[in-house]
Coordinates of C-alpha atoms (C1' of nucleotides) in Angstrom, one line a residue:
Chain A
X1 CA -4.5 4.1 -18.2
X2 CA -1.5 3.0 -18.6
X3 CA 0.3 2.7 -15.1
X4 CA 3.8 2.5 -14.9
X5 CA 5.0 -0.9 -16.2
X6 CA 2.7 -0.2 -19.4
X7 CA 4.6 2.6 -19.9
X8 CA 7.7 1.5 -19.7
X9 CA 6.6 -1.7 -22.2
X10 CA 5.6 1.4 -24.9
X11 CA 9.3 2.9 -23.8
X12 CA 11.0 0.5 -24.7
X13 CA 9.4 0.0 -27.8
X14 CA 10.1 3.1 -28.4
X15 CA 13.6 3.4 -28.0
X16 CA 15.1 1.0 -31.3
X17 CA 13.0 3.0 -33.6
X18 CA 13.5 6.6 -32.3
X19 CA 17.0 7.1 -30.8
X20 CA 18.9 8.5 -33.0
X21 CA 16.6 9.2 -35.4
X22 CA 15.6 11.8 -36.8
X23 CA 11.5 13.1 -37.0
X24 CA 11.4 14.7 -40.6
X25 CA 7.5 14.9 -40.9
X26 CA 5.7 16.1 -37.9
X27 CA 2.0 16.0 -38.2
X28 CA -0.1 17.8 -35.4
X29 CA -3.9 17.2 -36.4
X30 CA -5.4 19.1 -33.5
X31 CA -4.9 21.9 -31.3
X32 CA -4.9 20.6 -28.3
X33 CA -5.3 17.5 -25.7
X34 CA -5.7 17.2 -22.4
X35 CA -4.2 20.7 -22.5
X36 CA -3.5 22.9 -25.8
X37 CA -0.2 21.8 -27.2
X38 CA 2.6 24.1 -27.3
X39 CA 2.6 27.0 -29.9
X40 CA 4.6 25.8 -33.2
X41 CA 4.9 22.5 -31.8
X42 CA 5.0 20.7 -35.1
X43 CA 7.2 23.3 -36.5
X44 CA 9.9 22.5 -33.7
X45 CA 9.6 19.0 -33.6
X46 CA 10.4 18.7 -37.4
X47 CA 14.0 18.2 -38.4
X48 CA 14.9 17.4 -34.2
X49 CA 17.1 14.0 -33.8
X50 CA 16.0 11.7 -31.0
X51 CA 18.6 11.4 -28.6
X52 CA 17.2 9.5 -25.7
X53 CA 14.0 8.2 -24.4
X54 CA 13.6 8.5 -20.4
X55 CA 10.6 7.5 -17.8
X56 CA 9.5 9.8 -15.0
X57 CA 6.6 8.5 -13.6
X58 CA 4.2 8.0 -16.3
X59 CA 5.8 10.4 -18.6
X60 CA 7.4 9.5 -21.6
X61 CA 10.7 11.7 -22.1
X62 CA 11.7 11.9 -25.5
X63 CA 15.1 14.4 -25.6
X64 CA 16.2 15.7 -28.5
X65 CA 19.3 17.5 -30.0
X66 CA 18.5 21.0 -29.7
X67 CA 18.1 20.8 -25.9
X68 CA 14.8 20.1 -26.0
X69 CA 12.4 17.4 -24.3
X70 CA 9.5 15.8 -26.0
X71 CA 6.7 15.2 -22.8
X72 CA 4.4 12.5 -23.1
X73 CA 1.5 10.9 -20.9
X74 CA -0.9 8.8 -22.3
X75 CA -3.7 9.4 -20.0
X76 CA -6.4 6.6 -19.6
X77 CA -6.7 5.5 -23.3
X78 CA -3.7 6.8 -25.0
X79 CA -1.2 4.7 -27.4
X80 CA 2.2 4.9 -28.7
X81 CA 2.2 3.0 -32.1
X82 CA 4.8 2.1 -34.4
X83 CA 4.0 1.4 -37.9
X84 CA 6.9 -0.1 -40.3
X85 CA 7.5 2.0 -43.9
X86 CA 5.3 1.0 -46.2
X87 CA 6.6 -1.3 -49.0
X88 CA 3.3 -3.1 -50.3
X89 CA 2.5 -4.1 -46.6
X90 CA -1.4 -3.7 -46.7
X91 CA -3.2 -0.3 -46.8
X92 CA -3.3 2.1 -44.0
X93 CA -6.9 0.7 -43.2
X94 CA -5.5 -3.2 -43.0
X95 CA -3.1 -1.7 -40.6
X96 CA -5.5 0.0 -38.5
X97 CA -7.9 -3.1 -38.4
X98 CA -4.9 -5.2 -37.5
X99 CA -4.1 -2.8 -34.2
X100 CA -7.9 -2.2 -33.2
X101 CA -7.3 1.8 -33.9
X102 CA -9.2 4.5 -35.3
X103 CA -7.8 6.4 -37.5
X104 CA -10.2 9.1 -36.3
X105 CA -8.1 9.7 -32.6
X106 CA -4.4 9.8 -34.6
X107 CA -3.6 13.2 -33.0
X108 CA -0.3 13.4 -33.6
X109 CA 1.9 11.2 -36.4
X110 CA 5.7 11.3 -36.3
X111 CA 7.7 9.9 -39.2
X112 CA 11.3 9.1 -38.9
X113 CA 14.2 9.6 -41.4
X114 CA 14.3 5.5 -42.0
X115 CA 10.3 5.8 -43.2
X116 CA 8.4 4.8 -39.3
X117 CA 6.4 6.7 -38.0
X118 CA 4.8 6.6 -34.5
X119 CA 1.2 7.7 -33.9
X120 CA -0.3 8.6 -31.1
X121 CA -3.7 7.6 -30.4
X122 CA -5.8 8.6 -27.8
X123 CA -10.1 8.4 -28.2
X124 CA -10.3 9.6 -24.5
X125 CA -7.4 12.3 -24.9
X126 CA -6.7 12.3 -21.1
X127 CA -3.6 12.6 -22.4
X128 CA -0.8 15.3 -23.0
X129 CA 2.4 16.3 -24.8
X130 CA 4.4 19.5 -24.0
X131 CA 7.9 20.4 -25.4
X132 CA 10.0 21.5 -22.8
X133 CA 13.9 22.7 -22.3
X134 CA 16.2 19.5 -20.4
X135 CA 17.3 22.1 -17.8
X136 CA 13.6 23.1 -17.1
X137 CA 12.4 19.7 -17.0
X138 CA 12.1 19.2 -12.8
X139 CA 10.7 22.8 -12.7
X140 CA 7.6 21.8 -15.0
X141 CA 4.4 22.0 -13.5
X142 CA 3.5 18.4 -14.0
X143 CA 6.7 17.1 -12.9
X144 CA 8.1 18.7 -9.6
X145 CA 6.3 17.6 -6.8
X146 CA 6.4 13.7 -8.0
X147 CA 7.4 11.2 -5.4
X148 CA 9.8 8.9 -5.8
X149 CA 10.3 6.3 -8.5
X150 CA 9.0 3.0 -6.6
X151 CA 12.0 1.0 -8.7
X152 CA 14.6 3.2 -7.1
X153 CA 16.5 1.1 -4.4
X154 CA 16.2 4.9 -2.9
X155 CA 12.5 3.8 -2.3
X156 CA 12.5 1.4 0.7
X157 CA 10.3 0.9 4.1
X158 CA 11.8 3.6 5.5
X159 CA 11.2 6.1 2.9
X160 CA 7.7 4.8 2.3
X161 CA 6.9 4.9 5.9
X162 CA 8.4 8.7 6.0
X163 CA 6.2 9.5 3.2
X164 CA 2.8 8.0 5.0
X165 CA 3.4 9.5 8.1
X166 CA 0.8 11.6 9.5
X167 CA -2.0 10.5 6.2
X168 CA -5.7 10.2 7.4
X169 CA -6.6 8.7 3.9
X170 CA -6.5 5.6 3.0
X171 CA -3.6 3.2 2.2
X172 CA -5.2 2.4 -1.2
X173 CA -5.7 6.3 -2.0
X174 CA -1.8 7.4 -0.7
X175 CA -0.8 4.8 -3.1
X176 CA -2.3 6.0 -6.1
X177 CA -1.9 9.8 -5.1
X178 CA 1.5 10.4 -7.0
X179 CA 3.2 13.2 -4.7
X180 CA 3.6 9.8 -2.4
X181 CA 5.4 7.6 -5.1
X182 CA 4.5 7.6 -8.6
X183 CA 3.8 4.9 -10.9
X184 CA 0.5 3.2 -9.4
X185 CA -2.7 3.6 -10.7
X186 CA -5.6 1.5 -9.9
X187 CA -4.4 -2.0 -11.0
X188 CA -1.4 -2.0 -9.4
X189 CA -2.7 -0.4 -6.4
X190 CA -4.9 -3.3 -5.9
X191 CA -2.8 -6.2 -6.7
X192 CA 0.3 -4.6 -4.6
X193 CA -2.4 -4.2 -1.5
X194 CA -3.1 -8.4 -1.9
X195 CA 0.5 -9.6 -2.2
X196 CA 1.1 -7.4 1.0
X197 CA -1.7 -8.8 2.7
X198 CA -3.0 -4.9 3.6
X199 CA -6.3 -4.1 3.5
X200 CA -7.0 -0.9 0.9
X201 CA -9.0 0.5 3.7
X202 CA -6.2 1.1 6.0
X203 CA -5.5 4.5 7.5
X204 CA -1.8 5.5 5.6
X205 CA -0.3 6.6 8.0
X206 CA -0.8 3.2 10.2
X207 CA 1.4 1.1 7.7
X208 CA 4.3 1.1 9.4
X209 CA 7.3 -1.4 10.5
X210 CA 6.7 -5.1 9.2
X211 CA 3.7 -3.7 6.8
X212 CA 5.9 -1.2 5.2
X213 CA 8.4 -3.5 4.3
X214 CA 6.1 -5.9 2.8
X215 CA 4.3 -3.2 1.0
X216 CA 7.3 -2.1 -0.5
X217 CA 8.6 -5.7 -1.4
X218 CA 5.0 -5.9 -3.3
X219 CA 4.9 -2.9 -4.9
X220 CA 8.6 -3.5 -6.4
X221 CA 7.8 -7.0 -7.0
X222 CA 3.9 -6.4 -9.4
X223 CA 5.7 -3.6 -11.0
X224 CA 8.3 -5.7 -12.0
X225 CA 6.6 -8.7 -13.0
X226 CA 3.9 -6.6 -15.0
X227 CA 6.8 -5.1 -16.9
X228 CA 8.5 -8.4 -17.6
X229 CA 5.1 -9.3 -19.0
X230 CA 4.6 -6.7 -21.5
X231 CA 2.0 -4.8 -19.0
X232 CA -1.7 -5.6 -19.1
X233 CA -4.1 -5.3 -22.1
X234 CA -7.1 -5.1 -21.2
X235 CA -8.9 -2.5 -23.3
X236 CA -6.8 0.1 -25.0
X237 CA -3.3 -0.7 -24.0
X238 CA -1.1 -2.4 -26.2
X239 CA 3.2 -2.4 -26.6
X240 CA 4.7 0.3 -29.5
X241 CA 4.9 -2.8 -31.3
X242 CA 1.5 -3.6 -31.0
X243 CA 1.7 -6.7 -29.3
X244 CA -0.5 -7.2 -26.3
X245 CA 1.0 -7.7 -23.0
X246 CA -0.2 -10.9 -20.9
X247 CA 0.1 -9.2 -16.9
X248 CA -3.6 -9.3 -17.1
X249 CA -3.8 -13.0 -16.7
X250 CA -1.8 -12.9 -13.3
X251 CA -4.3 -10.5 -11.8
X252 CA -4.6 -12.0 -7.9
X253 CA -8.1 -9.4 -7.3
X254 CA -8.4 -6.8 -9.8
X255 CA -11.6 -7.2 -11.4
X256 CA -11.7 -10.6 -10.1
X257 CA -15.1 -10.0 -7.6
X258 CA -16.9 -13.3 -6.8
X259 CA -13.6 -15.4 -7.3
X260 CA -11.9 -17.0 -4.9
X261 CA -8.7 -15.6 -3.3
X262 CA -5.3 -17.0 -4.4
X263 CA -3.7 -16.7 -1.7
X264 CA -2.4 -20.2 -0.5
X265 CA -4.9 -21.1 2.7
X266 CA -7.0 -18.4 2.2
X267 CA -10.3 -19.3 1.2
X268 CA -11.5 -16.1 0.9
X269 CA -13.4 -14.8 -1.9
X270 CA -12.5 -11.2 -3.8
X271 CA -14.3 -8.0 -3.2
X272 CA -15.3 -4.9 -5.3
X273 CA -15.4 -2.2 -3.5
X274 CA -15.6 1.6 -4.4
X275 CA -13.0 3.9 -2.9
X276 CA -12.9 7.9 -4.4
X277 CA -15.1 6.7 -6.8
X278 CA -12.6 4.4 -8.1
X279 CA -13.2 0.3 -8.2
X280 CA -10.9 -1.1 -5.6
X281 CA -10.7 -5.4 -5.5
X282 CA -9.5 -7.2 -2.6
X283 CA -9.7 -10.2 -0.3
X284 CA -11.7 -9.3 3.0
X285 CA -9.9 -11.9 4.9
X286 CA -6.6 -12.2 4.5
X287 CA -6.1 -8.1 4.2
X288 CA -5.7 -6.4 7.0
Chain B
dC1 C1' -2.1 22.3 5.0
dT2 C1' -5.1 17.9 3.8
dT3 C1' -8.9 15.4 1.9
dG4 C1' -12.8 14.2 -0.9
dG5 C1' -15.5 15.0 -5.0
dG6 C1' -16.4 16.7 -9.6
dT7 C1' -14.6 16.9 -14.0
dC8 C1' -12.5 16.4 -18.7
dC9 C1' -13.6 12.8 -23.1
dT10 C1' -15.0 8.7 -25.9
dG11 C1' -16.1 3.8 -26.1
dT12 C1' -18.0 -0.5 -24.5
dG13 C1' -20.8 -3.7 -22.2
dC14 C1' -24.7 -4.7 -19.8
dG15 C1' -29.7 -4.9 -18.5
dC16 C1' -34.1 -3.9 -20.1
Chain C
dT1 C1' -31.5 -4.3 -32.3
dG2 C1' -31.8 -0.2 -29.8
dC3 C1' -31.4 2.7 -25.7
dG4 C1' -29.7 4.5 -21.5
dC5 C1' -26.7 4.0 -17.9
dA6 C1' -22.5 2.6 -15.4
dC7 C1' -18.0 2.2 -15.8
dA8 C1' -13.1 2.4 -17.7
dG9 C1' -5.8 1.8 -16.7
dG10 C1' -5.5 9.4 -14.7
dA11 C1' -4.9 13.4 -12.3
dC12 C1' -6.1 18.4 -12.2
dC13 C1' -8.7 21.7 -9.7
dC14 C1' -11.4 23.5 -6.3
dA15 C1' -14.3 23.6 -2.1
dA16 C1' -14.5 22.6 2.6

DNA sequence: CTTGGGTCCTGTGCGC
DNA sequence: TGCGCACAGGACCCAA
């Protein structure tokens, strides 16, 4: 899925067509998702301005005037995509060829007061939506009990070091496991495990001091470089806009078995290797 | 409490 | 070409 800088890519896409708009058509083409979306939830969408778009974790955070906040994850294969008004610009099928979609997983379609309308997409639907109040936002079920936001300045050796204290699983697992920090999925999991130079095998609780640090300076650092780059597109993922992000191409490991490792002086070739029955890539000899 | 495994769902790519 | 299987960016839920 979507991690966290691929989320951020589709919320900032987001934001110029949405904020301070207003959704007049509201289309809701099945009852449910990951979960069953909320009762009337087309119904109290419709008419609702757009007054901000946050992050928390992987959830989008659309507010809106009456109090209300629009809850979005996009689970593995899920898509946020913005479609100009229609003036003559091709039919709805050109426009589906020209994003790779199917029509077929459109669950929901908003359309704006200005004539855009977003649709989300999801073949997998992993994914969920949920309309919440502002002020009952941290309470939600799928919200309290997230770590911290790895791009907080709050989020440094010493908190990450606090946070693995004690954790018999493994570094690669704690990292992904979002009660720890949020934000990191498999890819960036990986690729923030190389540039520390820790092995994904490593007992959590044994990063500590010097390794901390780095691991924090790497995880701050991929995140940030993947969002500079649009995020990675590999198979569903692509920007609100539709453009494809390029972070892929500056993979160090992930899905890189067989090559050799970047690292300067290494010589070390990358490794697949299956942790909680998720693929995890890495260098065998300069991770440690 | 923590930890590991199964599970939801559809699509794709590979080996035969 | 077709078929079956492994695997895919997540994370909830439950058993141990």
């Amino acid at each position: 899925m979507p991690e966290l800088p691929e989320v951020e890519t589709v919320r900032r896409g987001l934001v110029p067509r949405l904020v301070g708009h207003v959704l007049t058509r509201v289309e809701q083409r099945r009852p449910d998702l990951r979960f069953p979306l909320p009762e009337a939830f087309a119904r109290r969408l419709t008419g609702r301005r757009v007054t901000t778009i946050g992050r928390r974790a992987k959830y989008l955070l659309a507010e809106l005037d009456d109090g209300n906040v629009l809850m979005v994850h996009l689970g593995m294969s899920g898509r946020m995509v913005l479609e100009a008004p229609r003036g003559g610009a091709g039919t709805l099928g050109e426009f589906y060829h020209a994003h790779d979609l199917n029509g077929a997983h459109d669950h929901v379609v908003l359309t704006t007061d200005d004539g855009w309308t977003v649709r989300f997409n999801d073949p997998r639907r992993f994914g969920m939506m949920d309309l919440v109040p502002a002020g009952g936002l941290a309470a939600h079920k799928l919200i309290r009990g997230l770590g911290p936001e790895p791009l907080d300045p709050a989020f440094d050796a010493a908190a990450l070091e606090r946070l693995l204290q004690g954790k018999k699983t493994s570094i690669k697992a704690a990292l992904m496991d979002q009660r720890v920090v949020v934000g990191i999925g498999n890819i960036y999991a990986c690729e923030a495990l190389h540039r520390a130079g820790i092995s994904p095998r490593r007992l959590a609780g044994t990063v500590r001091n010097e390794r901390a640090a780095r691991l924090v300076a790497a995880i701050k650092a991929v995140l940030n470089d993947a969002i500079a780059a649009g995020g990675s597109s590999l198979r569903d993922y692509r920007q609100a806009t539709g453009e494809l992000g390029y972070f892929q191409h500056r993979f160090r490991v992930y899905d890189r078995a067989g090559e050799r490792c970047p690292r300067r002086g290494c010589g070390g070739t990358v490794k697949r290797l299956v942790q909680g029955a998720r693929s995890t890539f890495y260098c065998p000899a300069c991770q440690r």
